[in-house]
């Protein structure tokens, strides 16, 4: 059977050596005011900085910066490490394997953060979280982000071999081609995933809640705002998490999740069939093409 996963030394993985978690999004929008209103009103994110090129929103365990499209604005996805030692170790790893590093100045990271770009130009930021105080609101920790790609193999190789992500699960079609790869950067099943598809685009991002009742409460909130669920509620196969998905005003897909699987270091990657019941064990699924 085809596979991308390969033996990784424990000390070479993010999970073991320099754990990282998704911390914030840097979103480029054609209509920033509309997007800001959505995340403030429905996602309990407070405005903490504005007036410059970007607007900064912070909620309980979630944050984002929003910038208007144009003038070369590009999105990125920010991962936070736990210590200066870990960040320095990751930088040395990247310098050692020839990965290009760019300095990143973000109000959501402390000085010393940096960016890397994958083979298709997606940008990932790494740094130490800046302190913006304690935010209140419904539980939903920014937890993972997912992309569709036309070139699955080189992209996955970059994230595993250069950056140190670990493959948790692969979804394989009947012709033995790999369609989806779920990767982790700490003990949670995935903080990053890629679907093989016909486009190169941001697929969705996810907020991890505490329990099933939180999924209910988020569903009630979106229903009251007349924001329809387009996928779910259900349970994924890979990761075993409960979920549903909605769209924000820009069409970015937003997932609410609970009970994501914890995967010990050294666990062998799983293999799943490319089928609706893999993406939603409860019923019908959204199949990318």
Coordinates of C-alpha atoms in Angstrom, one line a residue:
X1 CA 0.0 0.0 0.0
X2 CA 1.2 3.5 -0.8
X3 CA 2.4 5.6 2.1
X4 CA 4.1 8.8 2.9
X5 CA 4.9 8.0 6.5
X6 CA 8.4 6.8 7.3
X7 CA 10.4 6.2 10.4
X8 CA 11.3 9.4 12.2
X9 CA 13.7 9.7 15.1
X10 CA 11.8 10.9 18.2
X11 CA 14.2 13.7 18.7
X12 CA 13.6 14.9 15.2
X13 CA 9.8 15.5 15.6
X14 CA 8.1 18.6 16.8
X15 CA 6.0 16.5 19.2
X16 CA 9.0 15.2 21.0
X17 CA 11.6 17.9 20.6
X18 CA 9.9 21.2 20.2
X19 CA 6.1 20.9 20.6
X20 CA 4.1 23.5 18.8
X21 CA 0.4 24.3 18.6
X22 CA -1.7 26.5 16.2
X23 CA -1.9 29.9 17.9
X24 CA -3.4 32.4 15.5
X25 CA -4.4 33.1 11.9
X26 CA -3.3 36.0 9.7
X27 CA -6.2 36.4 7.3
X28 CA -6.3 38.6 4.1
X29 CA -9.8 39.8 3.3
X30 CA -11.5 41.8 0.6
X31 CA -14.0 43.1 3.3
X32 CA -12.2 43.2 6.6
X33 CA -15.0 45.1 8.4
X34 CA -17.5 42.4 7.7
X35 CA -15.1 39.6 8.8
X36 CA -14.1 41.4 12.0
X37 CA -17.8 41.8 12.9
X38 CA -18.4 38.0 12.4
X39 CA -15.5 37.0 14.6
X40 CA -16.3 39.6 17.3
X41 CA -20.0 38.8 17.4
X42 CA -20.1 35.1 16.9
X43 CA -16.6 33.9 18.0
X44 CA -16.3 36.1 21.2
X45 CA -13.1 37.7 19.9
X46 CA -12.3 41.2 21.2
X47 CA -10.7 44.0 19.3
X48 CA -7.3 44.6 20.9
X49 CA -5.5 46.6 18.3
X50 CA -6.5 48.5 15.2
X51 CA -5.6 51.6 13.2
X52 CA -2.5 50.1 11.6
X53 CA -2.3 47.7 8.6
X54 CA -3.9 44.9 10.5
X55 CA -6.6 44.4 13.1
X56 CA -5.9 42.2 16.0
X57 CA -8.7 40.0 17.6
X58 CA -8.2 37.9 20.7
X59 CA -10.6 35.5 22.3
X60 CA -10.2 32.7 24.9
X61 CA -7.3 30.5 23.5
X62 CA -7.9 31.9 20.0
X63 CA -6.5 34.9 18.1
X64 CA -6.3 36.3 14.6
X65 CA -5.0 39.3 12.6
X66 CA -7.0 40.6 9.7
X67 CA -5.5 42.7 6.9
X68 CA -7.2 44.2 3.8
X69 CA -6.3 42.6 0.5
X70 CA -3.9 44.4 -1.8
X71 CA -0.4 45.8 -1.5
X72 CA 1.1 42.3 -1.4
X73 CA -0.8 41.1 1.6
X74 CA -0.4 37.4 2.2
X75 CA -1.9 35.1 4.8
X76 CA 0.0 32.9 7.2
X77 CA -0.8 30.5 10.0
X78 CA 1.0 31.0 13.3
X79 CA 2.2 28.2 15.5
X80 CA 3.4 28.9 19.1
X81 CA 6.2 27.0 20.8
X82 CA 6.4 26.7 24.6
X83 CA 9.8 28.2 25.2
X84 CA 12.7 30.3 23.9
X85 CA 14.8 27.1 24.0
X86 CA 12.3 25.3 21.8
X87 CA 12.1 28.1 19.3
X88 CA 15.8 28.3 19.0
X89 CA 16.1 24.5 18.5
X90 CA 13.5 24.7 15.7
X91 CA 15.4 27.5 14.0
X92 CA 18.6 25.5 14.2
X93 CA 16.8 22.5 12.7
X94 CA 15.5 24.6 9.8
X95 CA 18.9 26.3 9.2
X96 CA 20.5 22.8 9.2
X97 CA 18.2 21.4 6.5
X98 CA 18.4 24.4 4.3
X99 CA 14.8 25.7 4.9
X100 CA 14.6 29.5 4.1
X101 CA 13.6 31.5 7.2
X102 CA 12.1 35.0 7.1
X103 CA 11.7 37.3 10.1
X104 CA 8.1 37.8 11.2
X105 CA 6.9 40.8 13.2
X106 CA 3.5 40.1 14.6
X107 CA 1.6 41.7 17.5
X108 CA 0.6 38.2 18.5
X109 CA 4.1 36.9 18.7
X110 CA 7.1 38.0 20.8
X111 CA 10.2 39.3 19.0
X112 CA 12.2 36.6 17.3
X113 CA 9.3 34.9 15.4
X114 CA 9.9 33.7 11.9
X115 CA 8.2 32.5 8.7
X116 CA 8.8 29.5 6.4
X117 CA 7.1 28.8 3.1
X118 CA 6.2 25.3 1.8
X119 CA 6.8 24.2 -1.8
X120 CA 3.6 25.8 -2.9
X121 CA 4.1 29.1 -1.1
X122 CA 1.9 28.6 2.0
X123 CA 3.5 30.5 4.9
X124 CA 3.7 29.1 8.4
X125 CA 4.9 31.3 11.3
X126 CA 6.6 30.1 14.4
X127 CA 7.2 32.1 17.6
X128 CA 6.4 32.6 21.3
X129 CA 2.9 33.9 22.1
X130 CA 2.6 37.5 23.1
X131 CA 0.5 38.2 26.2
X132 CA -2.8 40.0 25.5
X133 CA -4.4 39.3 28.8
X134 CA -7.3 36.9 29.7
X135 CA -10.1 36.8 27.2
X136 CA -13.6 35.5 28.1
X137 CA -16.2 33.8 26.0
X138 CA -17.5 30.4 24.9
X139 CA -14.8 27.6 24.9
X140 CA -13.1 27.0 21.6
X141 CA -9.3 26.8 21.4
X142 CA -7.8 27.4 17.9
X143 CA -6.5 23.9 17.2
X144 CA -5.9 23.0 13.6
X145 CA -5.9 24.2 10.0
X146 CA -6.4 22.2 6.8
X147 CA -5.5 22.8 3.1
X148 CA -6.4 21.4 -0.2
X149 CA -3.3 20.8 -2.5
X150 CA -2.6 19.6 -6.0
X151 CA 0.8 18.3 -5.0
X152 CA 0.3 16.2 -1.8
X153 CA 3.5 14.2 -1.7
X154 CA 6.1 17.1 -1.8
X155 CA 4.1 19.2 0.6
X156 CA 3.8 16.4 3.1
X157 CA 7.5 15.6 2.8
X158 CA 8.3 19.2 3.5
X159 CA 6.2 19.3 6.7
X160 CA 7.5 16.0 8.0
X161 CA 11.1 16.0 6.9
X162 CA 11.9 19.8 7.1
X163 CA 9.7 21.0 9.9
X164 CA 9.2 17.7 11.9
X165 CA 5.4 17.2 11.8
X166 CA 4.4 13.5 12.5
X167 CA 1.8 11.7 10.3
X168 CA -1.0 10.4 12.5
X169 CA -3.3 9.0 9.8
X170 CA -3.5 8.7 6.0
X171 CA -6.6 8.2 3.9
X172 CA -6.1 5.9 0.9
X173 CA -8.2 5.4 -2.2
X174 CA -9.1 2.1 -3.8
X175 CA -6.3 2.7 -6.4
X176 CA -3.7 3.0 -3.6
X177 CA -3.3 6.7 -3.9
X178 CA -3.2 8.8 -0.8
X179 CA -5.9 11.4 -0.6
X180 CA -5.6 12.9 2.9
X181 CA -2.7 13.2 5.4
X182 CA -3.3 14.3 9.0
X183 CA -0.2 15.5 10.9
X184 CA 0.5 16.5 14.5
X185 CA 3.0 18.9 16.1
X186 CA 2.2 18.0 19.7
X187 CA 0.2 15.2 21.4
X188 CA -3.1 16.0 19.6
X189 CA -4.0 14.0 16.6
X190 CA -3.6 16.8 14.1
X191 CA -2.8 20.5 14.0
X192 CA -2.4 20.4 10.2
X193 CA -3.8 18.3 7.4
X194 CA -3.8 18.2 3.6
X195 CA -6.4 16.9 1.1
X196 CA -5.3 16.0 -2.4
X197 CA -7.6 18.0 -4.7
X198 CA -7.9 20.1 -7.9
X199 CA -7.1 23.4 -6.2
X200 CA -4.6 24.9 -3.9
X201 CA -6.7 26.6 -1.2
X202 CA -7.4 27.0 2.5
X203 CA -9.8 24.2 3.4
X204 CA -10.9 25.1 6.9
X205 CA -9.7 25.9 10.4
X206 CA -11.0 24.5 13.7
X207 CA -11.7 25.4 17.3
X208 CA -11.5 22.6 19.9
X209 CA -14.2 22.8 22.6
X210 CA -14.3 21.0 26.0
X211 CA -17.3 18.6 25.4
X212 CA -20.3 17.6 23.4
X213 CA -22.5 20.2 25.2
X214 CA -20.2 22.9 23.9
X215 CA -20.9 21.7 20.3
X216 CA -24.6 22.0 21.1
X217 CA -24.2 25.6 22.5
X218 CA -22.1 26.7 19.5
X219 CA -24.7 25.2 17.2
X220 CA -27.5 27.2 19.0
X221 CA -25.4 30.4 18.6
X222 CA -25.0 30.0 14.9
X223 CA -28.6 29.0 14.5
X224 CA -29.8 32.1 16.3
X225 CA -27.6 34.2 13.9
X226 CA -29.0 32.3 10.9
X227 CA -25.6 30.9 10.0
X228 CA -26.3 27.4 8.6
X229 CA -24.3 24.3 9.3
X230 CA -23.1 22.9 6.0
X231 CA -21.3 19.8 7.3
X232 CA -22.2 17.8 10.4
X233 CA -22.9 17.4 13.2
X234 CA -21.0 14.2 13.1
X235 CA -17.8 12.4 14.1
X236 CA -14.6 12.1 12.0
X237 CA -12.9 8.8 11.7
X238 CA -9.3 10.1 11.8
X239 CA -9.0 12.0 15.1
X240 CA -12.4 10.6 16.4
X241 CA -13.6 14.2 17.1
X242 CA -17.2 15.4 17.2
X243 CA -17.7 18.3 14.8
X244 CA -19.8 20.6 12.7
X245 CA -18.8 23.3 10.1
X246 CA -20.1 26.7 9.1
X247 CA -18.8 29.4 6.7
X248 CA -17.7 32.9 7.7
X249 CA -18.6 35.9 5.5
X250 CA -15.5 35.4 3.3
X251 CA -16.4 31.8 2.7
X252 CA -13.7 30.5 5.0
X253 CA -14.8 27.3 6.6
X254 CA -15.0 27.2 10.4
X255 CA -15.1 23.9 12.3
X256 CA -16.2 23.5 16.0
X257 CA -14.8 20.2 17.5
X258 CA -14.7 18.2 20.7
X259 CA -12.9 15.1 22.0
X260 CA -10.0 15.1 19.5
X261 CA -7.8 12.1 20.0
X262 CA -4.5 12.2 21.9
X263 CA -1.7 10.3 20.1
X264 CA 1.4 9.2 22.1
X265 CA 4.8 9.7 20.5
X266 CA 5.9 6.7 18.5
X267 CA 2.4 5.6 17.6
X268 CA 2.3 4.1 14.1
X269 CA 0.2 6.0 11.6
X270 CA -3.3 4.7 10.8
X271 CA -4.7 4.0 7.4
X272 CA -8.3 4.8 6.4
X273 CA -10.3 4.1 3.2
X274 CA -11.3 7.1 1.1
X275 CA -15.0 7.0 1.9
X276 CA -17.8 9.2 3.4
X277 CA -17.7 7.1 6.5
X278 CA -14.1 8.0 7.1
X279 CA -14.8 11.8 7.1
X280 CA -18.1 11.3 9.0
X281 CA -18.7 8.0 10.8
X282 CA -22.3 9.1 11.4
X283 CA -23.5 9.6 7.8
X284 CA -22.9 11.7 4.7
X285 CA -19.7 13.7 4.2
X286 CA -18.2 16.6 2.3
X287 CA -15.9 15.0 -0.2
X288 CA -13.2 17.3 -1.8
X289 CA -12.6 17.0 -5.5

